[in-house]
Coordinates of C-alpha atoms in Angstrom, one line a residue:
S1 CA 65.2 129.1 97.1
P2 CA 68.8 128.1 96.2
P3 CA 71.7 130.4 97.1
P4 CA 72.9 132.9 94.5
P5 CA 75.6 131.6 92.1
Q6 CA 79.1 132.5 93.0
T7 CA 81.1 134.5 90.5
H8 CA 84.8 133.9 90.2
V9 CA 87.3 136.5 88.9
S10 CA 90.9 135.6 88.3
R11 CA 93.3 138.3 89.4
R12 CA 96.7 138.9 90.7
E13 CA 96.8 140.0 94.4
T14 CA 99.6 142.0 95.9
C15 CA 100.5 141.2 99.5
P16 CA 101.6 144.5 101.0
A17 CA 103.1 142.8 104.1
A18 CA 105.5 140.7 101.9
G19 CA 105.7 143.2 99.0
R20 CA 105.3 140.4 96.5
R21 CA 102.7 139.2 94.0
S22 CA 101.0 135.9 94.7
A23 CA 99.9 133.5 92.0
P24 CA 96.6 134.1 90.3
I25 CA 93.9 132.9 92.6
A26 CA 90.2 132.7 91.9
T27 CA 88.2 134.8 94.3
S28 CA 84.5 134.9 94.8
N29 CA 82.0 137.5 96.0
I30 CA 80.8 137.2 99.6
L31 CA 77.5 135.3 99.6
T32 CA 74.7 136.9 101.4
S33 CA 73.6 133.6 102.9
P34 CA 75.8 130.5 103.2
P35 CA 74.7 127.4 101.2
V36 CA 72.7 124.9 103.1
I37 CA 74.6 121.6 103.5
E38 CA 72.5 118.6 104.3
S39 CA 74.9 115.9 105.2
P40 CA 74.7 113.7 108.3
L41 CA 78.5 113.6 108.4
F42 CA 78.8 117.4 108.2
D43 CA 76.2 117.7 110.9
Q44 CA 78.3 115.5 113.2
V45 CA 81.4 117.7 112.9
R46 CA 79.8 121.1 112.3
E47 CA 80.5 122.5 115.7
Q48 CA 84.1 121.4 115.5
I49 CA 84.6 122.9 112.1
Y50 CA 83.3 126.3 113.2
S51 CA 85.4 126.2 116.3
E52 CA 88.6 125.3 114.4
A53 CA 87.9 128.0 111.8
A54 CA 87.3 130.6 114.6
S55 CA 90.6 129.5 116.3
L56 CA 92.5 129.8 113.0
V57 CA 91.2 133.3 112.4
S58 CA 91.8 134.4 116.0
E59 CA 95.3 133.1 116.1
N60 CA 96.2 134.8 112.8
E61 CA 94.5 138.2 113.2
S62 CA 97.8 139.9 112.8
H63 CA 98.4 138.0 109.5
P64 CA 95.3 138.9 107.5
Y65 CA 96.9 138.4 104.1
Y66 CA 98.1 134.9 105.1
L67 CA 94.5 134.0 106.0
L68 CA 93.2 135.3 102.7
E69 CA 95.8 133.5 100.7
L70 CA 95.3 130.3 102.7
L71 CA 91.5 130.3 102.3
Q72 CA 91.7 131.3 98.6
A73 CA 94.1 128.5 97.9
A74 CA 92.0 126.0 99.8
Q75 CA 89.0 126.9 97.6
L76 CA 91.0 125.7 94.6
L77 CA 91.3 122.2 96.1
N78 CA 88.0 121.1 94.5
T79 CA 88.6 117.4 94.0
D80 CA 89.3 114.6 96.5
Y81 CA 92.7 114.1 95.0
L82 CA 93.7 117.8 95.3
R83 CA 92.3 118.0 98.9
Q84 CA 94.2 114.8 99.9
T85 CA 97.4 116.1 98.2
G86 CA 97.1 119.5 100.0
L87 CA 96.6 117.8 103.4
N88 CA 99.6 115.5 102.8
S89 CA 101.7 118.6 101.9
L90 CA 100.6 120.3 105.1
K91 CA 101.3 117.2 107.2
H92 CA 104.8 117.0 105.6
V93 CA 105.6 120.6 106.6
I94 CA 104.2 120.0 110.1
N95 CA 106.2 116.7 110.6
N96 CA 109.4 118.0 109.2
Y97 CA 109.6 121.6 110.4
L98 CA 107.9 121.7 113.8
N99 CA 109.0 120.1 117.0
P100 CA 106.6 117.7 118.7
D101 CA 105.7 120.3 121.4
Q102 CA 104.4 122.6 118.7
V103 CA 102.4 119.8 117.0
N104 CA 100.7 118.5 120.2
P105 CA 100.8 121.3 122.8
Q106 CA 100.0 120.3 126.4
E107 CA 96.7 121.8 127.4

């Protein structure tokens, strides 16, 4: 059977750590089961996606509101154009505000 539909509620969130209000962000209820994605391309990178997501969460456990706001904002990038624009913006910040050692740490 198909996954249950998501419900979106627009609301203003207050970030206690920063003491400021963020822009309205659509939030969704937690799904009881993730949607099944049948895509050969997704299957090829599935392990890497889960690994990178786990690393992001682990590295930012002390910044939960950052993670929430980041993930909520990413959900709003629902077209190829918006996704590409968002990635380009992140790359701009990385290239202009981090030194090369932070971008490509030696392992």
